[in-house]
Amino acid sequence: MCGIVGYVGDESAKEIIISGLKSLEYRGYDSAGIALNKDGKLLLRKESGVIGNLEKRIKKNDFDGNIGIGHTRWATHGAPIRENAHPHLSCDGRIAIVHNGIIENYMELKSWLIKNHNVEFKSETDSEVIAQLICVYYNGDLVDAVRKAVERMRGAYAIGAISADDEDRIVAVRKDAPLIAGIGKGCNYLASDIPALLKYTRDIYLIENGEIVVVSRGDIKIFDEDMTRVKREKMHVTWDAAAAEKGGYEHFMKKEIYEQPEAVNKTLEGRINAKGEVKLDGIKLTKKELDSISRIYIVACGTAYHAGMQGKELIENFARIPTETDLASEFRYRDPIIDENTLFICVSQSGETSDTIEAMREAKRRGARILSICNVVGSSITRESDDVLYTWAGPEIAVASTKAYTTQLVCFFLLALYMGKTRNTLPRKEYDRIVDELKKLPAKMSDVLGADDHVARLASKFAVREQIFYIGRGSDVGTAYEASLKLKEISYINSFAIAAGELKHGTIALINRGTLFVVLATQDRLYEKMLSNIEEIKARHAYVVGVAKKGNNRIRRISDDTIMIPECSDEVAPILAVVPMQLFAYHIAKLRKRDIDKPRNLAKSVTVE
Ligand code: AGP
């Protein structure tokens, strides 16, 4: 997820581009850059960190021009350092590009460019390949060169390009990454998102997949893949800037809940090949090393810990390695049994959580191998890990984690499949079945988002409650814990999660007439048990909202309300079941007029103990 801004006109391109990039910081802010064409020469400035760092660097007036492209980055390939920031220049310095997305076959293209054109790469990114490829095909016609270059690419991209030879045209193309063109007066704009342009224009063209757009001072031309001119109706944007930043959603949390199908898709992208084999970039664990692992610890905090609960089930089921989960704040003060045959998996969205960092360092001191699952490239945890498996969820702005959680679960699937296959502990038929389920996940997550209105109606019945219980068995326990935390942290309701089998050991004493229970019953193998638990609490006059897979109708008969998720395997059910739970928490918090994106007392990353 990165932000793109382009401008061509008679004003200062740098002012307009910097202003646009600042409104896109929610798409990425670990580095930024800008390229301008000034009198037939490309000027380039890039800086790591927030856009303000770049702004300071380009204050001097000698750096300006009337056509340029800018970029704010959320790193996926390559650390968030200046060299990896966009724009990237071609080796002859005559072409500059910005890119949002992931080029899956960039290594293959990079090798071809080095071998056949002696290209010397300056960065570790996939995006730089684009600049060099366009340069190879460039013979004065930038549109033609861009077309030829993208024909060789696989993956997702929104690309903007300028050349030193042309002070009036920005050429852009998109596939599975957002791109718009903005209509000005005597000038025109390019951007990845609407917020970047709202200060200058509300009239835009939405660019569709496969289209090429040529933005010049006097006009905006859109072409399809065959270079046939496309007549596109302009769109007038009515959103205000704040709403635009949230993509039209009222809160970042809602936006991020709805981004989950795309985030899961991006996290899977390039990691299951055409033959259905799992290929994990960043994981260097060999078969010999995997076979020597005698114990795994999964250690994290909060939502990341709940992901670890699911990860334990998957790794033990697929790879048959004894695995335990622990809270980082506890682990760091234990005297854990660790040796060189221990694998320590730390899970963290931010990669900066103090408890998790210190737990990781303690494990490292005792000889464990460190594997991290993280959403922020180059964060502290990733820099100290032996192996890193990134969630490619993009920036998660809301304090309450949603898309980071579901993509952490996806990473645990990929890791457990890789381990199981490498150790020959997972039959091929089972392996193929799970891979097939993962491929269907983004579509099923979109389906389950369709339950939003139904969940909102349920939330309106319970928003006044001051106590809500979540129960489940098997992998539904982790979902119950996560559902309860979501509700707690944004609605301030005292919710409580417990393994259903534990109820009779004391907690059942808390049931009063009408006490609300959300019962997760998505595990076929434990379904009957969960029906008994519902009977048990109904006998004490509790109010039950059952959560189960479509087709399980008995739960409808004995519950007061139900939320159904698409049919799926027991293994992937937690990824689907958590979505209505996130929505349930969101709608209740909204009805209680809470500060949903920034709940009281909470920080997005707990960098202190
Ligand atoms: C989750 O919604 C909370 N914001 C919190 O529990 C969070 O998961 C926890 O602080 C861990 O953060 P991390 O994933 O960045 O390490």
Coordinates of C-alpha atoms and ligand atoms in Angstrom, one line a residue:
M1 CA 0.0 0.0 0.0
C2 CA 1.7 3.2 -1.1
G3 CA 0.6 6.7 -2.1
I4 CA 1.2 8.2 -5.6
V5 CA 0.8 11.8 -6.7
G6 CA 1.6 13.4 -10.0
Y7 CA 1.2 17.0 -11.4
V8 CA 1.7 18.7 -14.7
G9 CA 0.9 22.4 -15.2
D10 CA 2.3 25.9 -14.6
E11 CA 2.5 25.8 -10.8
S12 CA 5.2 24.5 -8.5
A13 CA 5.0 20.7 -8.9
K14 CA 6.8 20.1 -5.6
E15 CA 4.4 22.0 -3.5
I16 CA 1.4 20.3 -5.0
I17 CA 3.0 16.8 -4.8
I18 CA 4.2 17.2 -1.2
S19 CA 0.7 18.4 -0.2
G20 CA -0.9 15.4 -1.9
L21 CA 1.5 12.9 -0.4
K22 CA 0.9 14.3 3.1
S23 CA -2.8 13.4 2.8
L24 CA -1.8 9.9 1.8
E25 CA 0.3 9.1 4.9
Y26 CA -2.3 6.5 5.9
R27 CA -1.2 4.5 2.8
G28 CA 2.4 4.5 3.9
Y29 CA 4.9 6.7 5.6
D30 CA 8.2 4.9 6.0
S31 CA 9.9 6.8 3.2
A32 CA 9.0 9.3 0.4
G33 CA 10.4 10.8 -2.7
I34 CA 9.7 13.1 -5.6
A35 CA 11.1 13.4 -9.2
L36 CA 10.7 16.5 -11.3
N37 CA 11.5 17.3 -14.9
K38 CA 13.3 20.7 -15.0
D39 CA 14.4 21.9 -18.4
G40 CA 14.9 18.4 -19.7
K41 CA 16.7 17.1 -16.7
L42 CA 15.2 14.8 -14.1
L43 CA 15.8 16.0 -10.5
L44 CA 15.3 13.4 -7.7
R45 CA 15.0 13.7 -3.9
K46 CA 14.2 10.8 -1.6
E47 CA 14.1 10.5 2.2
S48 CA 13.4 7.8 4.7
G49 CA 10.8 8.4 7.4
V50 CA 7.7 10.6 7.2
I51 CA 7.1 13.0 4.4
G52 CA 8.1 16.0 6.5
N53 CA 11.7 14.7 6.3
L54 CA 11.5 14.9 2.5
E55 CA 9.8 18.3 2.7
K56 CA 12.7 19.7 4.7
R57 CA 15.2 18.3 2.1
I58 CA 13.5 20.1 -0.9
K59 CA 13.0 23.5 0.7
K60 CA 15.6 25.1 -1.5
N61 CA 14.2 26.7 -4.6
D62 CA 16.7 25.2 -7.0
F63 CA 14.7 22.0 -6.7
D64 CA 11.4 22.6 -8.5
G65 CA 9.7 22.2 -11.8
N66 CA 6.2 22.1 -13.4
I67 CA 5.9 18.4 -13.9
G68 CA 6.7 15.6 -11.4
I69 CA 5.7 12.5 -9.6
G70 CA 5.9 11.7 -5.9
H71 CA 5.5 8.6 -3.7
T72 CA 5.0 7.7 0.0
R73 CA 6.0 4.2 0.7
W74 CA 4.8 1.3 2.9
A75 CA 7.6 -1.2 2.5
T76 CA 7.0 -4.7 1.3
H77 CA 10.2 -5.6 -0.6
G78 CA 13.2 -3.9 0.9
A79 CA 13.8 -2.0 4.1
P80 CA 12.3 1.5 4.5
I81 CA 15.6 3.3 3.7
R82 CA 16.3 6.1 1.3
E83 CA 17.7 3.9 -1.4
N84 CA 14.5 1.9 -1.5
A85 CA 12.3 5.0 -1.6
H86 CA 10.5 5.9 -4.8
P87 CA 10.7 7.4 -7.4
H88 CA 13.3 5.0 -9.0
L89 CA 15.4 6.2 -11.9
S90 CA 16.4 4.2 -15.0
C91 CA 20.2 3.6 -15.1
D92 CA 20.5 6.4 -17.7
G93 CA 18.7 8.8 -15.4
R94 CA 16.2 9.6 -18.2
I95 CA 13.1 7.9 -16.8
A96 CA 11.6 8.1 -13.3
I97 CA 8.8 5.9 -11.9
V98 CA 6.6 5.5 -8.9
H99 CA 4.8 2.2 -8.1
N100 CA 2.2 0.9 -5.7
G101 CA 1.7 -2.9 -5.6
I102 CA 3.9 -6.0 -5.8
I103 CA 5.7 -7.3 -9.0
E104 CA 5.6 -11.0 -8.3
N105 CA 8.1 -12.0 -11.0
Y106 CA 10.6 -9.2 -10.2
M107 CA 13.5 -11.5 -9.5
E108 CA 13.2 -13.1 -12.9
L109 CA 13.0 -9.7 -14.6
K110 CA 15.9 -8.4 -12.5
S111 CA 18.1 -11.4 -13.5
W112 CA 17.2 -10.8 -17.2
L113 CA 18.0 -7.1 -17.0
I114 CA 21.4 -7.8 -15.3
K115 CA 22.3 -10.6 -17.8
N116 CA 21.0 -9.0 -21.0
H117 CA 21.5 -5.2 -20.3
N118 CA 24.1 -5.1 -17.6
V119 CA 21.8 -3.1 -15.4
E120 CA 23.2 -2.1 -12.0
F121 CA 20.5 -2.0 -9.5
K122 CA 20.7 0.6 -6.7
S123 CA 17.8 -0.8 -4.5
E124 CA 16.5 -4.1 -3.1
T125 CA 13.0 -3.3 -4.3
D126 CA 10.8 -5.0 -6.9
S127 CA 9.7 -1.5 -8.1
E128 CA 13.1 -0.5 -9.5
V129 CA 12.8 -3.3 -12.0
I130 CA 10.0 -1.3 -13.6
A131 CA 12.2 1.8 -14.3
Q132 CA 14.9 -0.3 -15.8
L133 CA 12.5 -2.3 -17.9
I134 CA 10.8 0.8 -19.3
C135 CA 14.3 2.1 -20.1
V136 CA 15.1 -1.0 -22.2
Y137 CA 12.0 -0.5 -24.3
Y138 CA 12.2 3.3 -24.5
N139 CA 12.9 4.8 -27.9
G140 CA 11.4 8.2 -27.3
D141 CA 7.8 7.0 -26.9
L142 CA 7.1 6.6 -23.2
V143 CA 3.6 5.2 -23.7
D144 CA 4.9 2.4 -25.9
A145 CA 7.8 1.7 -23.5
V146 CA 5.4 1.5 -20.5
R147 CA 3.1 -0.9 -22.4
K148 CA 5.9 -3.2 -23.4
A149 CA 7.3 -3.3 -19.9
V150 CA 4.0 -4.1 -18.1
E151 CA 3.3 -6.9 -20.6
R152 CA 6.2 -8.7 -18.9
M153 CA 5.1 -8.1 -15.4
R154 CA 3.0 -10.3 -13.1
G155 CA 1.4 -9.0 -10.0
A156 CA -0.4 -5.8 -8.9
Y157 CA 0.7 -2.3 -9.9
A158 CA -0.2 1.3 -10.3
I159 CA 2.7 3.0 -12.0
G160 CA 3.4 6.6 -12.9
A161 CA 6.3 7.5 -15.2
I162 CA 8.0 10.6 -16.6
S163 CA 10.9 11.0 -18.9
A164 CA 13.5 13.8 -19.2
D165 CA 12.6 14.1 -22.9
D166 CA 9.0 15.2 -22.2
E167 CA 8.1 18.1 -20.0
D168 CA 4.4 17.7 -20.6
R169 CA 3.3 14.1 -20.1
I170 CA 3.0 11.7 -17.2
V171 CA 2.2 8.2 -18.3
A172 CA 0.5 5.8 -15.9
V173 CA -1.0 2.3 -15.9
R174 CA -2.9 0.2 -13.4
K175 CA -3.6 -3.4 -12.6
D176 CA -5.2 -4.3 -9.2
A177 CA -4.0 -1.2 -7.5
P178 CA -6.0 2.1 -7.3
L179 CA -5.3 5.0 -9.7
I180 CA -7.1 8.2 -10.6
A181 CA -6.5 11.2 -12.8
G182 CA -7.5 14.7 -11.6
I183 CA -8.9 17.4 -13.9
G184 CA -7.5 20.9 -13.3
K185 CA -7.6 24.3 -15.0
G186 CA -4.6 24.5 -17.3
C187 CA -3.1 21.6 -15.4
N188 CA -3.9 18.0 -14.5
Y189 CA -3.1 15.5 -11.8
L190 CA -2.4 11.8 -11.1
A191 CA -2.9 10.0 -7.8
S192 CA -3.5 6.6 -6.1
D193 CA -6.3 8.0 -4.0
I194 CA -8.8 10.9 -3.9
P195 CA -7.6 12.6 -0.7
A196 CA -4.4 13.6 -2.5
L197 CA -6.3 15.9 -4.9
L198 CA -9.2 17.3 -2.9
K199 CA -7.3 20.5 -2.2
Y200 CA -7.0 21.1 -6.0
T201 CA -9.9 19.4 -7.7
R202 CA -13.0 17.3 -7.1
D203 CA -13.4 16.2 -10.7
I204 CA -11.6 13.0 -11.4
Y205 CA -11.4 10.0 -13.8
L206 CA -11.3 6.6 -12.2
I207 CA -8.7 4.5 -14.1
E208 CA -9.8 0.8 -14.6
N209 CA -7.6 -2.3 -14.7
G210 CA -5.4 -2.6 -17.8
E211 CA -5.9 1.1 -18.8
I212 CA -3.1 3.5 -19.7
V213 CA -3.6 7.1 -18.9
V214 CA -1.6 10.0 -20.4
V215 CA -1.8 13.2 -18.2
S216 CA -0.7 16.4 -19.8
R217 CA -1.3 20.1 -19.1
G218 CA -4.1 20.3 -21.6
D219 CA -5.8 17.0 -21.4
I220 CA -6.1 13.5 -19.9
K221 CA -6.2 10.6 -22.4
I222 CA -7.3 7.1 -21.3
F223 CA -6.5 4.1 -23.5
D224 CA -7.4 0.4 -23.1
E225 CA -4.8 -2.4 -23.5
D226 CA -5.1 -2.2 -27.3
M227 CA -4.5 1.5 -27.2
T228 CA -8.1 2.3 -28.2
R229 CA -9.1 5.6 -26.7
V230 CA -11.6 5.2 -23.8
K231 CA -14.4 7.7 -23.3
R232 CA -14.7 8.0 -19.5
E233 CA -17.3 10.0 -17.6
K234 CA -15.7 12.2 -15.0
M235 CA -16.7 11.8 -11.4
H236 CA -17.4 14.7 -9.1
V237 CA -16.2 13.9 -5.5
T238 CA -18.5 15.1 -2.8
W239 CA -16.5 13.6 0.2
D240 CA -14.8 15.9 2.7
A241 CA -11.1 15.4 3.2
A242 CA -11.5 13.5 6.4
A243 CA -14.0 11.0 4.9
A244 CA -11.8 10.7 1.8
E245 CA -8.8 9.6 3.9
K246 CA -11.0 6.8 5.2
G247 CA -12.0 5.9 1.6
G248 CA -15.5 7.1 2.4
Y249 CA -15.9 5.0 5.5
E250 CA -16.7 6.7 8.8
H251 CA -13.8 5.2 10.6
F252 CA -10.5 3.7 9.7
M253 CA -11.5 0.6 11.6
K254 CA -14.5 0.0 9.3
K255 CA -12.3 0.7 6.3
E256 CA -9.8 -1.8 7.5
I257 CA -12.4 -4.5 8.2
Y258 CA -13.6 -4.1 4.6
E259 CA -10.0 -4.2 3.3
Q260 CA -9.5 -7.7 4.7
P261 CA -10.3 -9.6 1.5
E262 CA -7.7 -7.5 -0.4
A263 CA -5.2 -7.8 2.5
V264 CA -5.6 -11.6 2.7
N265 CA -5.2 -11.7 -1.1
K266 CA -2.0 -9.6 -1.0
T267 CA -0.6 -11.7 1.8
L268 CA -1.2 -14.9 -0.2
E269 CA 0.0 -13.3 -3.5
G270 CA 3.2 -14.8 -4.8
R271 CA 3.3 -17.4 -1.9
I272 CA 1.3 -20.2 -3.5
N273 CA 2.7 -21.0 -7.0
A274 CA 0.8 -22.3 -10.0
K275 CA 1.4 -25.9 -8.8
G276 CA -0.2 -25.0 -5.5
E277 CA 3.1 -25.2 -3.6
V278 CA 3.8 -22.8 -0.7
K279 CA 6.9 -20.6 -1.4
L280 CA 7.9 -18.4 1.6
D281 CA 10.1 -15.4 0.9
G282 CA 12.1 -14.5 4.0
I283 CA 11.9 -18.0 5.6
K284 CA 15.3 -19.7 5.3
L285 CA 14.5 -22.7 7.5
T286 CA 15.8 -25.8 5.7
K287 CA 14.5 -29.3 6.1
K288 CA 17.4 -30.3 8.2
E289 CA 16.8 -27.3 10.5
L290 CA 13.0 -28.0 10.6
D291 CA 13.6 -31.6 11.5
S292 CA 15.9 -30.6 14.4
I293 CA 13.2 -28.4 16.0
S294 CA 11.9 -30.1 19.1
R295 CA 9.8 -27.2 20.5
I296 CA 8.1 -24.0 19.3
Y297 CA 7.0 -21.0 21.4
I298 CA 4.6 -18.6 19.9
V299 CA 4.8 -15.3 21.9
A300 CA 3.0 -12.1 21.4
C301 CA 0.5 -9.6 23.0
G302 CA -3.1 -8.8 22.6
T303 CA -4.6 -9.6 19.2
A304 CA -1.3 -10.9 18.0
Y305 CA -1.4 -13.4 20.9
H306 CA -4.8 -14.6 19.8
A307 CA -3.4 -15.2 16.3
G308 CA -0.7 -17.3 18.0
M309 CA -3.4 -19.4 19.6
Q310 CA -4.7 -20.3 16.1
G311 CA -1.1 -20.7 14.9
K312 CA -0.4 -23.3 17.6
E313 CA -3.3 -25.5 16.4
L314 CA -2.2 -25.2 12.8
I315 CA 1.5 -26.0 13.4
E316 CA 0.7 -28.9 15.7
N317 CA -1.9 -30.3 13.3
F318 CA 0.2 -29.9 10.1
A319 CA 3.8 -30.2 11.3
R320 CA 3.4 -32.2 14.5
I321 CA 5.9 -30.1 16.5
P322 CA 5.0 -29.5 20.2
T323 CA 4.0 -25.8 20.2
E324 CA 3.0 -23.6 23.1
T325 CA 1.8 -20.0 23.2
D326 CA 2.7 -17.5 25.8
L327 CA 2.0 -13.8 26.5
A328 CA 5.2 -11.8 25.9
S329 CA 4.7 -9.9 29.2
E330 CA 4.8 -13.3 31.0
F331 CA 7.4 -15.1 28.9
R332 CA 10.1 -12.4 29.4
Y333 CA 10.1 -13.1 33.1
R334 CA 9.8 -16.8 33.0
D335 CA 12.8 -19.2 33.0
P336 CA 11.7 -20.9 29.7
I337 CA 13.2 -24.1 28.6
I338 CA 15.1 -23.1 25.4
D339 CA 18.0 -24.5 23.4
E340 CA 19.3 -24.5 19.8
N341 CA 16.4 -26.8 18.9
T342 CA 13.8 -24.3 19.9
L343 CA 12.0 -22.1 17.4
F344 CA 10.6 -18.8 18.8
I345 CA 7.8 -17.3 16.7
C346 CA 7.0 -13.7 17.7
V347 CA 3.9 -12.1 16.2
S348 CA 3.5 -8.3 16.0
Q349 CA 1.6 -5.9 13.8
S350 CA 3.9 -3.0 14.6
G351 CA 7.1 -4.9 15.3
E352 CA 7.8 -2.4 18.1
T353 CA 5.9 -3.8 21.1
S354 CA 8.2 -3.6 24.0
D355 CA 7.1 -6.8 25.8
T356 CA 7.4 -8.8 22.6
I357 CA 10.8 -7.4 21.7
E358 CA 12.2 -8.2 25.2
A359 CA 10.7 -11.7 25.1
M360 CA 12.3 -12.3 21.7
R361 CA 15.7 -11.0 23.0
E362 CA 15.4 -13.4 26.0
A363 CA 14.7 -16.3 23.7
K364 CA 17.6 -15.3 21.5
R365 CA 20.0 -15.1 24.5
R366 CA 19.1 -18.7 25.3
G367 CA 19.8 -19.9 21.8
A368 CA 16.4 -20.1 20.1
R369 CA 16.0 -19.4 16.4
I370 CA 13.8 -16.3 15.9
L371 CA 11.0 -16.2 13.3
S372 CA 8.7 -13.1 13.3
I373 CA 5.3 -12.5 11.6
C374 CA 5.1 -8.8 11.2
N375 CA 3.3 -6.1 9.3
V376 CA 6.0 -3.4 9.3
V377 CA 9.1 -3.9 7.1
G378 CA 12.3 -2.9 8.9
S379 CA 10.7 -2.7 12.3
S380 CA 12.8 -3.6 15.4
I381 CA 11.5 -7.1 15.7
T382 CA 12.1 -7.9 12.0
R383 CA 15.6 -6.5 12.2
E384 CA 16.5 -8.9 15.0
S385 CA 14.8 -12.0 13.6
D386 CA 16.5 -14.9 11.7
D387 CA 13.4 -15.3 9.5
V388 CA 10.6 -12.9 8.8
L389 CA 7.2 -13.7 7.2
Y390 CA 5.4 -10.4 6.5
T391 CA 1.7 -9.8 6.6
W392 CA 1.0 -7.6 3.6
A393 CA -2.0 -5.9 5.2
G394 CA -0.8 -2.4 4.5
P395 CA -0.8 0.3 7.2
E396 CA -3.3 -0.4 10.0
I397 CA -4.3 3.0 11.4
A398 CA -7.1 2.0 13.8
V399 CA -5.9 1.1 17.2
A400 CA -8.1 -2.0 17.2
S401 CA -6.4 -4.6 15.0
T402 CA -8.5 -6.3 12.3
K403 CA -6.8 -6.9 8.9
A404 CA -3.4 -7.4 10.6
Y405 CA -5.0 -10.2 12.7
T406 CA -6.6 -12.1 9.7
T407 CA -3.4 -11.8 7.7
Q408 CA -1.4 -13.1 10.7
L409 CA -3.7 -16.1 10.6
V410 CA -3.0 -16.5 6.9
C411 CA 0.8 -16.4 7.6
F412 CA 0.4 -19.1 10.2
F413 CA -1.4 -21.2 7.5
L414 CA 1.4 -20.7 5.1
L415 CA 4.1 -21.4 7.7
A416 CA 2.3 -24.6 9.0
L417 CA 1.8 -25.9 5.4
Y418 CA 5.4 -25.2 4.6
M419 CA 6.6 -27.0 7.8
G420 CA 4.2 -29.9 7.3
K421 CA 5.2 -30.5 3.7
T422 CA 8.9 -30.1 4.4
R423 CA 8.7 -32.6 7.4
N424 CA 6.4 -34.9 5.5
T425 CA 3.9 -34.8 8.3
L426 CA 1.0 -33.5 6.2
P427 CA -0.5 -35.9 3.6
R428 CA -0.5 -34.3 0.1
K429 CA -4.3 -34.6 -0.1
E430 CA -4.7 -32.6 3.1
Y431 CA -2.1 -30.1 1.9
D432 CA -3.9 -29.6 -1.4
R433 CA -7.3 -29.3 0.4
I434 CA -6.0 -26.5 2.7
V435 CA -4.3 -24.6 -0.1
D436 CA -7.5 -24.7 -2.1
E437 CA -9.4 -23.3 0.9
L438 CA -6.9 -20.5 1.3
K439 CA -7.3 -19.5 -2.4
K440 CA -11.1 -19.2 -1.8
L441 CA -10.7 -17.1 1.4
P442 CA -10.8 -13.6 -0.1
A443 CA -14.1 -14.3 -1.9
K444 CA -15.6 -15.9 1.2
M445 CA -14.5 -12.9 3.3
S446 CA -16.3 -10.6 0.9
D447 CA -19.3 -12.8 1.3
V448 CA -19.2 -12.7 5.1
L449 CA -19.0 -8.9 5.0
G450 CA -22.4 -9.1 3.4
A451 CA -23.7 -9.9 6.9
D452 CA -22.9 -6.4 8.0
D453 CA -26.5 -5.1 8.1
H454 CA -27.7 -8.2 10.0
V455 CA -24.8 -7.8 12.6
A456 CA -25.7 -4.0 12.9
R457 CA -29.3 -4.9 13.7
L458 CA -28.1 -7.4 16.4
A459 CA -25.7 -4.8 17.8
S460 CA -28.6 -2.3 18.2
K461 CA -30.2 -4.8 20.5
F462 CA -27.2 -5.2 22.8
A463 CA -25.4 -1.8 22.7
V464 CA -26.6 -1.0 26.2
R465 CA -25.3 -4.2 27.7
E466 CA -22.5 -3.9 30.3
Q467 CA -21.5 -7.5 30.2
I468 CA -21.2 -9.9 27.2
F469 CA -19.7 -13.4 27.2
Y470 CA -17.9 -15.1 24.3
I471 CA -17.5 -18.9 24.4
G472 CA -16.2 -21.6 22.0
R473 CA -14.2 -24.8 21.7
G474 CA -11.1 -25.7 19.7
S475 CA -10.0 -22.9 17.4
D476 CA -13.2 -21.1 18.3
V477 CA -11.6 -20.3 21.7
G478 CA -9.0 -18.0 20.0
T479 CA -11.8 -16.3 18.0
A480 CA -13.8 -15.9 21.3
Y481 CA -10.8 -14.2 22.9
E482 CA -10.2 -11.9 19.9
A483 CA -13.9 -11.1 19.6
S484 CA -14.0 -10.2 23.3
L485 CA -10.9 -8.0 23.1
K486 CA -12.3 -6.1 20.0
L487 CA -15.5 -5.3 21.9
K488 CA -13.7 -4.4 25.1
E489 CA -11.2 -2.1 23.6
I490 CA -13.6 0.0 21.5
S491 CA -16.9 -0.1 23.3
Y492 CA -15.6 -0.3 26.9
I493 CA -18.1 -3.1 27.7
N494 CA -16.8 -5.6 30.2
S495 CA -16.8 -8.6 27.8
F496 CA -15.4 -12.0 28.8
A497 CA -14.1 -14.9 26.8
I498 CA -13.8 -18.5 28.1
A499 CA -13.4 -22.0 26.7
A500 CA -17.0 -23.4 26.7
G501 CA -15.9 -26.5 28.6
E502 CA -14.7 -24.3 31.4
L503 CA -18.1 -22.7 32.1
K504 CA -19.2 -25.4 34.5
H505 CA -16.0 -25.0 36.6
G506 CA -17.2 -21.7 38.1
T507 CA -18.1 -19.1 35.5
I508 CA -21.6 -20.4 35.0
A509 CA -22.5 -18.9 38.4
L510 CA -22.4 -15.5 36.7
I511 CA -25.4 -16.2 34.5
N512 CA -28.5 -14.1 35.2
R513 CA -31.7 -14.1 33.3
G514 CA -30.9 -12.5 29.9
T515 CA -27.1 -12.6 30.2
L516 CA -25.8 -12.3 26.7
F517 CA -23.6 -15.1 25.3
V518 CA -22.0 -15.1 21.9
V519 CA -21.4 -18.7 21.1
L520 CA -18.8 -19.6 18.5
A521 CA -19.7 -23.0 17.0
T522 CA -17.9 -23.2 13.7
Q523 CA -16.0 -26.5 14.4
D524 CA -17.9 -29.4 12.9
R525 CA -16.1 -31.9 15.2
L526 CA -17.2 -30.0 18.3
Y527 CA -20.6 -28.8 17.1
E528 CA -22.6 -31.2 19.2
K529 CA -20.7 -30.2 22.3
M530 CA -21.4 -26.6 21.6
L531 CA -25.1 -27.3 21.1
S532 CA -25.0 -28.9 24.6
N533 CA -23.3 -25.8 26.0
I534 CA -26.1 -23.7 24.4
E535 CA -28.7 -25.9 26.1
E536 CA -26.8 -25.6 29.4
I537 CA -26.9 -21.8 29.4
K538 CA -30.4 -21.5 27.9
A539 CA -31.6 -23.6 30.8
R540 CA -30.3 -20.7 33.0
H541 CA -32.2 -18.2 30.9
A542 CA -29.2 -16.8 29.1
Y543 CA -29.7 -15.0 25.8
V544 CA -27.7 -16.7 23.0
V545 CA -26.3 -15.4 19.7
G546 CA -25.0 -18.4 17.9
V547 CA -22.2 -18.2 15.2
A548 CA -21.9 -21.2 12.9
K549 CA -21.4 -22.2 9.3
K550 CA -24.3 -22.0 6.8
G551 CA -26.3 -25.2 6.7
N552 CA -26.0 -25.9 10.5
N553 CA -29.6 -25.2 11.2
R554 CA -30.0 -26.8 14.6
I555 CA -28.1 -23.9 16.2
R556 CA -30.7 -21.6 14.7
R557 CA -33.5 -23.5 16.5
I558 CA -32.0 -23.3 19.9
S559 CA -30.4 -19.9 19.8
D560 CA -32.2 -16.5 20.2
D561 CA -30.2 -15.1 17.2
T562 CA -27.6 -16.4 14.9
I563 CA -24.8 -15.1 12.6
M564 CA -23.9 -17.6 9.8
I565 CA -20.6 -17.7 8.0
P566 CA -20.0 -19.3 4.5
E567 CA -19.5 -23.0 4.4
C568 CA -15.7 -23.8 4.9
S569 CA -13.4 -26.2 6.6
D570 CA -12.9 -26.1 10.3
E571 CA -9.3 -24.9 9.8
V572 CA -10.2 -21.6 8.0
A573 CA -13.4 -21.0 9.9
P574 CA -11.6 -18.7 12.5
I575 CA -10.6 -16.3 9.7
L576 CA -14.2 -16.0 8.5
A577 CA -15.9 -16.0 12.0
V578 CA -13.8 -13.2 13.3
V579 CA -15.2 -10.7 10.7
P580 CA -18.8 -10.5 12.0
M581 CA -17.3 -10.3 15.5
Q582 CA -15.2 -7.3 14.4
L583 CA -18.4 -5.7 12.9
F584 CA -20.4 -6.5 16.1
A585 CA -17.8 -4.7 18.2
Y586 CA -17.7 -1.8 15.7
H587 CA -21.5 -1.3 15.6
I588 CA -21.9 -1.5 19.3
A589 CA -19.0 1.0 19.9
K590 CA -20.6 3.3 17.3
L591 CA -23.9 3.2 19.1
R592 CA -22.1 4.0 22.3
K593 CA -20.5 7.0 20.6
R594 CA -17.0 5.8 21.3
D595 CA -13.8 7.1 19.7
I596 CA -13.5 4.0 17.6
D597 CA -10.2 4.6 15.9
K598 CA -8.5 6.0 19.0
P599 CA -10.1 4.4 22.1
R600 CA -9.3 5.9 25.5
N601 CA -6.0 4.8 27.3
L602 CA -4.8 2.8 24.2
A603 CA -1.9 3.2 21.8
K604 CA -1.5 1.6 18.4
S605 CA 1.9 0.3 19.4
V606 CA 2.8 -0.3 23.1
T607 CA 6.4 0.6 23.0
V608 CA 6.8 0.8 26.8
E609 CA 6.5 -1.9 29.4
Ligands
AGP1 C1 -5.4 -5.1 19.3 O1 -6.6 -4.7 18.8 C2 -4.7 -4.1 20.3 N1 -4.5 -2.9 19.7 C3 -3.5 -4.7 21.0 O2 -3.9 -5.8 21.7 C4 -2.4 -5.2 20.1 O3 -2.7 -6.3 19.4 C5 -1.1 -5.5 20.9 O4 -0.7 -4.3 21.6 C6 0.0 -6.1 20.1 O5 0.5 -5.1 19.2 P1 1.5 -5.6 18.1 O6 0.7 -6.6 17.2 O7 1.8 -4.3 17.3 O8 2.7 -6.2 18.7

